[in-house]
């Protein structure tokens, strides 16, 4: 599936009904596909979402000599022969997560050359924690010409005590993967605790890796000589879950979602409850959203897990735009992740952004308008706003949406939303 240049037209107000299937977690799948580079035998991944970002990660592995076959939500990967240590620049520059490959490549081959991922719409997104951690494991790392050249010491990477200045998800994942094949013990302190980190650790453990403490601030890894085949199923996507919970709330539609892991979305449920919406567990892994008549405003501050997830900041801003009262949304994780506020204001929202704070004053209604998605989660916020707005909303920038949501438009159509993709020049 290639990036799509069409636009999405949404006719609001939409009423939704029925149940939506939640796909596998994008941010678990991306790390785990990179992690398959650690395995010198067949590796089967199940519940892999069909996303542009996953396709790009697969292209990177194929460029490294990996054999990959996709059937539906199954990816069969064989990285027994990694032919080169150079990930292709033109793909890495489009997919920041591909930098995670540096850990497995270095651990497997002892040498890795991966392009330095550029910044993106939401921030500079440096990789200094990744580099410093690999250096702590004995690697020599040189950065020049936009490339990161890393060389393991003779005998391979060595276990090390690593402290992360910030609980970076990507750095935790890169270093955890590298440590699975390093000699000796590695500890990662101030590690990220996201469910996707836990899923990656469970995937590596299913290949024979020795990892303790994933999901806590301190992860301990004992290196092994070799990993083996596995057949691993990826967790459901907690951010897609949150996005659909808001779709139900913002359209006042009691839709159901499955499969869901409720303990992965505690802050999302808590904030929906603070706004007056309820979520009811109708089965062990199925949730229904019960919207409020009018949602109350509530302050939100994004934090590393288990705090409120930054990836839900934009979707919640759409819902808060239509809430009763005023509130403040604070983004503490990325430095430039409020650009959707201006687009929501074009639809009649009343949001004033000052640095990383957005003062939101609820309005009684939004009006459809032509808007532009500035990043992945901003695209979701605009779709949600379009569902609730009076009139037609036309969203450009669907390539952002297709990176991280599996057929979001089709899933919404199946719930009764009135929307369609139309060619950009229509
Ligand atoms: C992961 O990005 C996710 N992506 C992001 O999801 C998510 O928003 C983010 O974690 C936070 O939860 C994937 O998992 C593929 P970080 P990552 O390293 O790993 C700074 C989405 O919408 N930092 O935890 O890149 C960084 O600049 C995407 O699905 C350094 O300074 O995030 C940021 O301010 C967006 N140096 C903060 O840490 C480093 O070496 C958190 O970044 C690494 C990070």
Short mmCIF file of C-alpha atoms and ligand atoms in Angstrom, two decimals:
data_model
loop_
_atom_site.label_atom_id
_atom_site.label_comp_id
_atom_site.label_asym_id
_atom_site.label_seq_id
_atom_site.Cartn_x
_atom_site.Cartn_y
_atom_site.Cartn_z
CA UNK A 1 0.00 0.00 0.00
CA UNK A 2 1.61 3.28 -0.99
CA UNK A 3 0.99 6.73 0.49
CA UNK A 4 -2.33 8.00 -0.83
CA UNK A 5 -2.74 11.57 -2.12
CA UNK A 6 -6.55 11.55 -2.07
CA UNK A 7 -8.63 13.57 0.38
CA UNK A 8 -11.28 12.50 2.86
CA UNK A 9 -14.72 14.10 2.70
CA UNK A 10 -16.84 13.74 5.81
CA UNK A 11 -20.48 14.76 6.07
CA UNK A 12 -21.36 15.58 9.70
CA UNK A 13 -23.04 15.12 11.97
CA UNK A 14 -22.51 11.36 11.92
CA UNK A 15 -24.22 8.84 14.14
CA UNK A 16 -22.25 5.59 14.63
CA UNK A 17 -23.43 2.17 15.67
CA UNK A 18 -22.16 -1.37 16.03
CA UNK A 19 -18.74 -2.80 16.83
CA UNK A 20 -15.31 -2.02 15.48
CA UNK A 21 -12.35 -4.42 15.29
CA UNK A 22 -9.15 -3.03 16.76
CA UNK A 23 -6.00 -3.92 14.79
CA UNK A 24 -2.59 -4.95 16.05
CA UNK A 25 -0.51 -2.21 17.70
CA UNK A 26 1.51 -0.18 15.18
CA UNK A 27 4.18 0.81 17.70
CA UNK A 28 4.59 -2.76 18.94
CA UNK A 29 4.68 -4.18 15.41
CA UNK A 30 7.33 -1.71 14.19
CA UNK A 31 9.71 -2.57 17.05
CA UNK A 32 9.01 -6.30 16.76
CA UNK A 33 9.58 -6.39 12.98
CA UNK A 34 12.96 -4.73 13.66
CA UNK A 35 13.49 -7.28 16.44
CA UNK A 36 13.04 -10.12 13.93
CA UNK A 37 16.53 -9.17 12.69
CA UNK A 38 17.84 -10.77 15.88
CA UNK A 39 16.51 -14.17 14.82
CA UNK A 40 18.65 -16.33 12.48
CA UNK A 41 15.71 -18.65 11.77
CA UNK A 42 12.05 -18.47 10.68
CA UNK A 43 9.95 -16.02 12.64
CA UNK A 44 6.15 -15.70 12.33
CA UNK A 45 4.32 -12.55 13.50
CA UNK A 46 0.51 -12.49 13.78
CA UNK A 47 -1.98 -9.64 14.17
CA UNK A 48 0.34 -7.32 12.22
CA UNK A 49 -1.63 -4.25 11.08
CA UNK A 50 -1.61 -3.36 7.40
CA UNK A 51 0.03 0.09 7.48
CA UNK A 52 2.34 2.13 5.27
CA UNK A 53 4.86 2.27 8.15
CA UNK A 54 4.92 -1.53 8.44
CA UNK A 55 5.43 -1.83 4.68
CA UNK A 56 8.34 0.63 4.90
CA UNK A 57 9.93 -1.32 7.76
CA UNK A 58 9.54 -4.52 5.72
CA UNK A 59 11.25 -2.82 2.76
CA UNK A 60 14.19 -1.93 4.98
CA UNK A 61 14.56 -5.52 6.16
CA UNK A 62 14.35 -6.79 2.58
CA UNK A 63 17.08 -4.32 1.59
CA UNK A 64 19.20 -5.95 4.31
CA UNK A 65 18.64 -9.38 2.73
CA UNK A 66 15.76 -10.54 4.94
CA UNK A 67 13.01 -12.69 3.39
CA UNK A 68 9.51 -11.47 4.26
CA UNK A 69 6.14 -12.83 3.17
CA UNK A 70 2.82 -11.31 4.14
CA UNK A 71 -0.50 -13.18 4.18
CA UNK A 72 -3.27 -11.05 5.70
CA UNK A 73 -2.16 -10.11 9.21
CA UNK A 74 0.66 -12.68 9.25
CA UNK A 75 4.26 -11.76 8.47
CA UNK A 76 6.71 -14.63 7.90
CA UNK A 77 10.27 -13.35 8.30
CA UNK A 78 13.60 -15.12 7.79
CA UNK A 79 16.68 -13.08 8.71
CA UNK A 80 19.12 -16.02 8.55
CA UNK A 81 21.16 -14.16 5.91
CA UNK A 82 21.52 -10.44 6.50
CA UNK A 83 23.37 -9.47 3.35
CA UNK A 84 24.38 -5.90 4.20
CA UNK A 85 24.64 -3.59 7.15
CA UNK A 86 23.26 -0.58 5.35
CA UNK A 87 19.59 0.39 5.72
CA UNK A 88 18.45 2.36 2.63
CA UNK A 89 18.49 6.13 3.21
CA UNK A 90 15.35 6.96 1.24
CA UNK A 91 13.21 4.65 3.38
CA UNK A 92 14.78 5.40 6.78
CA UNK A 93 14.27 9.10 6.17
CA UNK A 94 10.51 8.43 5.88
CA UNK A 95 10.23 6.13 8.87
CA UNK A 96 11.94 7.22 12.04
CA UNK A 97 11.18 3.91 13.76
CA UNK A 98 13.52 2.19 11.30
CA UNK A 99 16.39 3.55 13.36
CA UNK A 100 15.50 0.87 15.91
CA UNK A 101 17.13 -1.61 13.47
CA UNK A 102 20.57 -0.38 14.51
CA UNK A 103 20.45 -2.41 17.72
CA UNK A 104 19.67 -5.80 16.15
CA UNK A 105 21.98 -5.27 13.14
CA UNK A 106 24.88 -4.32 15.39
CA UNK A 107 24.18 -7.24 17.71
CA UNK A 108 24.01 -9.71 14.80
CA UNK A 109 26.75 -8.40 12.48
CA UNK A 110 29.01 -6.32 14.73
CA UNK A 111 28.69 -3.42 12.29
CA UNK A 112 25.74 -1.24 11.36
CA UNK A 113 25.29 1.76 9.13
CA UNK A 114 21.87 3.38 9.54
CA UNK A 115 20.88 6.83 8.29
CA UNK A 116 20.31 9.39 11.00
CA UNK A 117 16.50 9.80 11.09
CA UNK A 118 15.52 13.37 10.43
CA UNK A 119 13.13 15.28 12.57
CA UNK A 120 9.49 15.18 11.71
CA UNK A 121 6.40 17.30 12.08
CA UNK A 122 6.25 16.84 15.86
CA UNK A 123 9.83 17.54 16.80
CA UNK A 124 13.58 17.19 16.28
CA UNK A 125 13.47 13.62 17.60
CA UNK A 126 17.20 13.09 18.27
CA UNK A 127 18.68 9.63 18.85
CA UNK A 128 21.41 10.57 21.35
CA UNK A 129 20.07 8.17 24.02
CA UNK A 130 20.24 5.29 21.53
CA UNK A 131 23.82 6.20 20.54
CA UNK A 132 25.06 6.77 24.09
CA UNK A 133 23.60 3.43 25.22
CA UNK A 134 25.30 1.54 22.38
CA UNK A 135 28.58 3.29 23.23
CA UNK A 136 28.06 2.13 26.82
CA UNK A 137 27.92 -1.42 25.43
CA UNK A 138 31.35 -0.92 23.87
CA UNK A 139 30.30 0.20 20.39
CA UNK A 140 32.24 2.85 18.48
CA UNK A 141 29.75 5.22 16.89
CA UNK A 142 30.54 7.88 14.29
CA UNK A 143 27.97 10.17 12.79
CA UNK A 144 28.84 11.83 9.51
CA UNK A 145 27.09 12.64 6.29
CA UNK A 146 23.74 11.90 7.88
CA UNK A 147 24.79 8.33 8.56
CA UNK A 148 25.33 6.59 11.90
CA UNK A 149 28.25 4.14 11.64
CA UNK A 150 28.42 1.76 14.59
CA UNK A 151 31.05 -0.91 15.24
CA UNK A 152 30.89 -3.46 18.04
CA UNK A 153 34.14 -4.19 19.93
CA UNK A 154 36.07 -7.41 19.18
CA UNK A 155 33.96 -10.26 20.59
CA UNK A 156 30.75 -8.29 20.22
CA UNK A 157 28.75 -5.91 22.38
CA UNK A 158 29.31 -6.07 26.13
CA UNK A 159 26.62 -5.89 28.83
CA UNK A 160 26.50 -2.48 30.53
CA UNK A 161 24.66 -0.42 33.14
CA UNK A 162 22.66 2.15 31.13
CA UNK A 163 20.75 5.13 32.52
CA UNK A 164 18.33 6.94 30.22
CA UNK A 165 18.01 10.71 30.87
CA UNK A 166 14.40 10.34 29.72
CA UNK A 167 12.26 7.16 29.50
CA UNK A 168 12.54 7.09 25.72
CA UNK A 169 10.46 4.29 24.12
CA UNK A 170 12.73 3.91 21.10
CA UNK A 171 15.98 4.05 23.05
CA UNK A 172 14.68 1.46 25.54
CA UNK A 173 13.72 -0.80 22.63
CA UNK A 174 16.94 -0.36 20.64
CA UNK A 175 19.13 -1.04 23.69
CA UNK A 176 17.03 -3.94 24.97
CA UNK A 177 17.29 -5.63 21.55
CA UNK A 178 21.05 -5.03 21.33
CA UNK A 179 21.53 -6.42 24.85
CA UNK A 180 19.79 -9.74 24.08
CA UNK A 181 22.93 -10.90 22.21
CA UNK A 182 25.54 -8.91 24.16
CA UNK A 183 28.05 -10.66 26.40
CA UNK A 184 26.98 -10.48 30.05
CA UNK A 185 24.37 -8.47 31.93
CA UNK A 186 22.79 -5.20 30.83
CA UNK A 187 20.50 -3.03 32.94
CA UNK A 188 18.48 -0.14 31.56
CA UNK A 189 17.46 2.31 34.32
CA UNK A 190 14.74 4.92 33.85
CA UNK A 191 13.44 2.67 31.05
CA UNK A 192 10.20 3.35 29.17
CA UNK A 193 7.25 1.32 30.54
CA UNK A 194 4.89 1.44 27.55
CA UNK A 195 2.91 -1.74 26.69
CA UNK A 196 4.76 -1.83 23.37
CA UNK A 197 8.06 -2.21 25.27
CA UNK A 198 6.55 -5.12 27.19
CA UNK A 199 5.33 -6.68 23.94
CA UNK A 200 8.77 -6.39 22.35
CA UNK A 201 10.36 -7.98 25.44
CA UNK A 202 7.82 -10.84 25.34
CA UNK A 203 8.60 -11.33 21.63
CA UNK A 204 12.35 -11.50 22.36
CA UNK A 205 11.73 -13.87 25.28
CA UNK A 206 9.72 -16.13 22.94
CA UNK A 207 12.94 -16.38 20.88
CA UNK A 208 14.95 -17.35 23.98
CA UNK A 209 16.12 -13.93 25.16
CA UNK A 210 16.60 -13.47 28.92
CA UNK A 211 14.81 -10.25 29.94
CA UNK A 212 13.46 -9.27 33.37
CA UNK A 213 11.51 -6.17 34.38
CA UNK A 214 10.04 -5.02 31.05
CA UNK A 215 7.25 -2.60 31.93
CA UNK A 216 9.11 -1.29 34.99
CA UNK A 217 11.68 1.53 35.25
CA UNK A 218 14.50 -1.05 35.39
CA UNK A 219 15.01 -3.76 32.78
CA UNK A 220 17.71 -6.45 33.18
CA UNK A 221 18.92 -8.45 30.17
CA UNK A 222 21.34 -11.41 30.23
CA UNK A 223 22.92 -11.84 26.82
CA UNK A 224 22.67 -15.22 25.03
CA UNK A 225 24.69 -16.51 22.08
CA UNK A 226 21.77 -17.06 19.71
CA UNK A 227 17.99 -16.72 19.48
CA UNK A 228 15.56 -19.17 17.85
CA UNK A 229 12.30 -19.33 15.86
CA UNK A 230 9.04 -18.07 17.24
CA UNK A 231 5.38 -17.54 16.32
CA UNK A 232 4.28 -14.37 18.08
CA UNK A 233 0.95 -12.46 18.19
CA UNK A 234 1.06 -8.69 18.61
CA UNK A 235 -1.10 -6.84 21.18
CA UNK A 236 -4.10 -4.71 20.12
CA UNK A 237 -3.42 -1.03 19.41
CA UNK A 238 -4.23 1.08 22.50
CA UNK A 239 -4.08 4.35 20.54
CA UNK A 240 -6.51 3.10 17.87
CA UNK A 241 -8.69 1.94 20.80
CA UNK A 242 -8.60 5.44 22.30
CA UNK A 243 -9.31 6.99 18.92
CA UNK A 244 -12.49 4.92 18.47
CA UNK A 245 -13.61 5.56 22.07
CA UNK A 246 -13.48 9.25 21.21
CA UNK A 247 -15.30 8.61 17.91
CA UNK A 248 -18.15 7.20 20.01
CA UNK A 249 -18.03 10.02 22.56
CA UNK A 250 -17.82 12.89 20.06
CA UNK A 251 -20.77 11.57 18.01
CA UNK A 252 -22.76 10.50 21.10
CA UNK A 253 -22.80 6.92 19.77
CA UNK A 254 -22.53 3.91 22.15
CA UNK A 255 -20.24 1.81 19.92
CA UNK A 256 -18.34 -1.32 21.00
CA UNK A 257 -14.66 -2.13 20.43
CA UNK A 258 -12.79 -5.46 20.44
CA UNK A 259 -10.21 -6.78 21.09
CA UNK A 260 -9.18 -4.31 23.81
CA UNK A 261 -6.68 -4.55 26.69
CA UNK A 262 -8.33 -2.28 29.31
CA UNK A 263 -5.24 -2.01 31.49
CA UNK A 264 -3.35 -0.44 28.54
CA UNK A 265 -5.80 2.48 28.37
CA UNK A 266 -6.32 3.41 32.05
CA UNK A 267 -5.50 7.14 31.55
CA UNK A 268 -7.78 7.31 28.50
CA UNK A 269 -10.69 5.74 30.40
CA UNK A 270 -10.00 8.01 33.38
CA UNK A 271 -10.14 11.16 31.25
CA UNK A 272 -13.31 10.04 29.44
CA UNK A 273 -14.91 9.43 32.86
CA UNK A 274 -13.77 12.88 34.04
CA UNK A 275 -15.62 14.26 31.00
CA UNK A 276 -18.77 12.30 31.90
CA UNK A 277 -18.49 9.41 29.46
CA UNK A 278 -18.41 5.84 30.70
CA UNK A 279 -16.72 2.75 29.27
CA UNK A 280 -18.34 -0.59 30.04
CA UNK A 281 -16.53 -3.91 29.82
CA UNK A 282 -19.07 -6.05 27.95
CA UNK A 283 -16.64 -9.01 27.76
CA UNK A 284 -13.06 -9.66 28.95
CA UNK A 285 -11.58 -7.92 25.91
CA UNK A 286 -14.52 -5.87 24.67
CA UNK A 287 -15.49 -2.32 25.69
CA UNK A 288 -18.52 -0.15 24.99
CA UNK A 289 -18.41 3.65 25.23
CA UNK A 290 -21.45 5.34 26.83
CA UNK A 291 -21.22 9.04 25.91
CA UNK A 292 -22.48 11.84 28.15
CA UNK A 293 -25.22 14.19 27.03
CA UNK A 294 -22.65 16.98 27.30
CA UNK A 295 -19.00 16.31 28.01
CA UNK A 296 -17.33 18.32 30.74
CA UNK A 297 -13.97 20.01 30.07
CA UNK A 298 -11.00 18.50 31.91
CA UNK A 299 -7.29 19.42 32.01
CA UNK A 300 -4.85 16.93 30.43
CA UNK A 301 -1.06 16.71 30.60
CA UNK A 302 0.80 14.16 28.49
CA UNK A 303 3.43 12.03 30.23
CA UNK A 304 5.45 8.87 29.56
CA UNK A 305 3.50 5.67 30.34
CA UNK A 306 1.67 5.05 32.66
CA UNK A 307 0.81 8.76 32.30
CA UNK A 308 -1.58 10.13 29.70
CA UNK A 309 -0.21 9.17 26.24
CA UNK A 310 1.04 11.92 23.94
CA UNK A 311 -0.44 10.02 20.98
CA UNK A 312 -3.92 10.67 22.40
CA UNK A 313 -3.36 14.42 22.83
CA UNK A 314 -4.68 15.45 19.42
CA UNK A 315 -7.74 13.13 19.43
CA UNK A 316 -8.73 14.39 22.89
CA UNK A 317 -8.31 18.00 21.76
CA UNK A 318 -11.07 17.39 19.19
CA UNK A 319 -13.40 16.08 21.92
CA UNK A 320 -12.49 18.86 24.38
CA UNK A 321 -13.25 21.45 21.68
CA UNK A 322 -16.91 20.47 22.02
CA UNK A 323 -16.95 20.08 25.81
CA UNK A 324 -18.71 22.33 28.36
CA UNK A 325 -16.28 24.76 30.01
CA UNK A 326 -12.59 25.55 29.60
CA UNK A 327 -9.47 23.48 30.13
CA UNK A 328 -5.75 23.35 29.43
CA UNK A 329 -3.99 20.64 27.40
CA UNK A 330 -0.24 20.40 28.10
CA UNK A 331 2.14 18.47 25.85
CA UNK A 332 5.31 17.51 27.73
CA UNK A 333 6.75 14.76 25.48
CA UNK A 334 7.26 16.45 22.09
CA UNK A 335 8.12 20.06 21.39
CA UNK A 336 5.88 20.74 18.40
CA UNK A 337 2.77 18.62 18.64
CA UNK A 338 -0.01 21.22 18.73
CA UNK A 339 -0.34 22.10 15.05
CA UNK A 340 -3.78 20.49 14.80
CA UNK A 341 -5.15 23.26 17.06
CA UNK A 342 -5.07 25.78 14.19
CA UNK A 343 -6.92 23.33 11.93
CA UNK A 344 -9.56 22.68 14.61
CA UNK A 345 -9.97 26.45 14.97
CA UNK A 346 -10.78 26.61 11.24
CA UNK A 347 -13.73 24.37 12.13
CA UNK A 348 -14.91 26.78 14.83
CA UNK A 349 -12.99 25.52 17.85
CA UNK A 350 -11.68 28.07 20.36
CA UNK A 351 -8.10 26.99 21.16
CA UNK A 352 -5.21 29.27 22.01
CA UNK A 353 -1.76 27.67 21.90
CA UNK A 354 1.11 29.17 23.89
CA UNK A 355 4.24 27.01 23.72
CA UNK A 356 3.27 23.51 24.77
CA UNK A 357 0.00 24.60 26.37
CA UNK A 358 -3.36 24.84 24.63
CA UNK A 359 -6.15 26.76 26.35
CA UNK A 360 -9.38 25.21 25.07
CA UNK A 361 -12.75 26.89 25.49
CA UNK A 362 -15.58 24.48 24.61
CA UNK A 363 -17.92 25.59 21.82
CA UNK A 364 -21.47 24.30 21.18
CA UNK A 365 -20.70 23.16 17.66
CA UNK A 366 -18.02 22.77 14.98
CA UNK A 367 -18.55 23.53 11.30
CA UNK A 368 -17.21 21.46 8.42
CA UNK A 369 -14.25 23.07 6.60
CA UNK A 370 -11.30 22.18 4.35
CA UNK A 371 -8.41 21.26 6.69
CA UNK A 372 -4.90 19.80 6.44
CA UNK A 373 -3.53 16.98 8.59
CA UNK A 374 -0.06 17.89 9.89
CA UNK A 375 0.91 14.55 11.41
CA UNK A 376 -0.48 11.09 12.13
CA UNK A 377 -2.47 11.80 15.27
CA UNK A 378 -3.54 15.23 14.00
CA UNK A 379 -5.19 13.45 11.06
CA UNK A 380 -7.21 11.39 13.54
CA UNK A 381 -8.24 14.52 15.45
CA UNK A 382 -9.54 16.14 12.25
CA UNK A 383 -11.49 13.01 11.27
CA UNK A 384 -13.09 12.94 14.73
CA UNK A 385 -13.94 16.63 14.51
CA UNK A 386 -15.36 16.12 11.01
CA UNK A 387 -17.69 13.39 12.30
CA UNK A 388 -19.15 15.80 14.87
CA UNK A 389 -19.15 18.98 12.77
CA UNK A 390 -22.18 20.40 10.95
CA UNK A 391 -21.58 20.19 7.21
CA UNK A 392 -18.77 18.91 5.04
CA UNK A 393 -15.15 18.58 6.17
CA UNK A 394 -12.44 17.95 3.58
CA UNK A 395 -9.18 16.58 4.97
CA UNK A 396 -5.91 16.67 3.03
CA UNK A 397 -2.79 14.81 4.15
CA UNK A 398 -4.25 11.31 4.35
CA UNK A 399 -0.75 9.86 3.92
CA UNK A 400 -0.26 10.72 7.58
CA UNK A 401 -3.40 8.78 8.51
CA UNK A 402 -2.49 5.71 6.46
CA UNK A 403 0.86 5.47 8.26
CA UNK A 404 -0.73 4.66 11.58
CA UNK A 405 -4.36 3.65 11.19
CA UNK A 406 -5.46 0.50 9.40
CA UNK A 407 -8.35 1.58 7.13
CA UNK A 408 -9.69 4.18 9.59
CA UNK A 409 -12.08 5.52 6.95
CA UNK A 410 -13.45 2.07 6.06
CA UNK A 411 -13.88 1.15 9.73
CA UNK A 412 -15.80 4.38 10.35
CA UNK A 413 -17.94 3.80 7.24
CA UNK A 414 -18.81 0.34 8.60
CA UNK A 415 -19.99 2.06 11.79
CA UNK A 416 -22.28 4.28 9.74
CA UNK A 417 -20.15 7.39 9.27
CA UNK A 418 -20.91 9.36 6.12
CA UNK A 419 -17.48 9.82 4.55
CA UNK A 420 -15.48 8.84 1.51
CA UNK A 421 -12.04 9.17 -0.03
CA UNK A 422 -12.10 11.23 -3.20
CA UNK A 423 -9.28 12.03 -5.62
CA UNK A 424 -7.39 15.17 -4.59
CA UNK A 425 -8.37 17.06 -7.75
CA UNK A 426 -12.10 16.37 -7.40
C1 LIG B 1 7.60 6.32 20.24
O1 LIG B 1 8.39 7.28 19.57
C2 LIG B 1 6.36 6.15 19.37
N1 LIG B 1 6.74 5.65 18.07
C3 LIG B 1 5.62 7.49 19.24
O2 LIG B 1 4.44 7.25 18.49
C4 LIG B 1 5.24 7.96 20.64
O3 LIG B 1 4.61 9.22 20.55
C5 LIG B 1 6.51 8.08 21.51
O4 LIG B 1 7.19 6.80 21.54
C6 LIG B 1 6.19 8.48 22.95
O5 LIG B 1 5.32 7.55 23.50
C7 LIG B 1 7.05 4.33 17.92
O6 LIG B 1 7.03 3.57 18.87
C8 LIG B 1 7.40 3.88 16.55
P1 LIG B 1 10.63 8.67 22.54
P2 LIG B 1 9.93 7.52 20.04
O7 LIG B 1 12.00 8.22 22.21
O8 LIG B 1 10.50 6.26 20.52
C9 LIG B 1 13.25 12.56 23.15
C10 LIG B 1 2.78 7.75 16.91
O9 LIG B 1 2.03 8.72 16.71
N2 LIG B 1 14.41 11.74 22.77
O10 LIG B 1 9.93 8.09 23.74
O11 LIG B 1 10.62 8.27 18.98
C11 LIG B 1 12.30 12.79 21.98
O12 LIG B 1 12.75 13.87 21.20
C12 LIG B 1 4.24 7.96 17.26
O13 LIG B 1 2.42 6.53 16.85
C13 LIG B 1 15.68 12.29 22.86
O14 LIG B 1 15.84 13.45 23.24
O15 LIG B 1 9.68 8.49 21.29
C14 LIG B 1 10.99 13.09 22.66
O16 LIG B 1 10.94 14.45 23.04
C15 LIG B 1 4.59 9.44 17.34
N3 LIG B 1 16.75 11.53 22.52
C16 LIG B 1 11.05 12.22 23.92
O17 LIG B 1 12.43 11.85 24.09
C17 LIG B 1 16.62 10.22 22.10
O18 LIG B 1 17.64 9.56 21.82
C18 LIG B 1 10.22 10.94 23.82
O19 LIG B 1 10.65 10.27 22.65
C19 LIG B 1 15.32 9.68 22.01
C20 LIG B 1 14.23 10.45 22.36
#
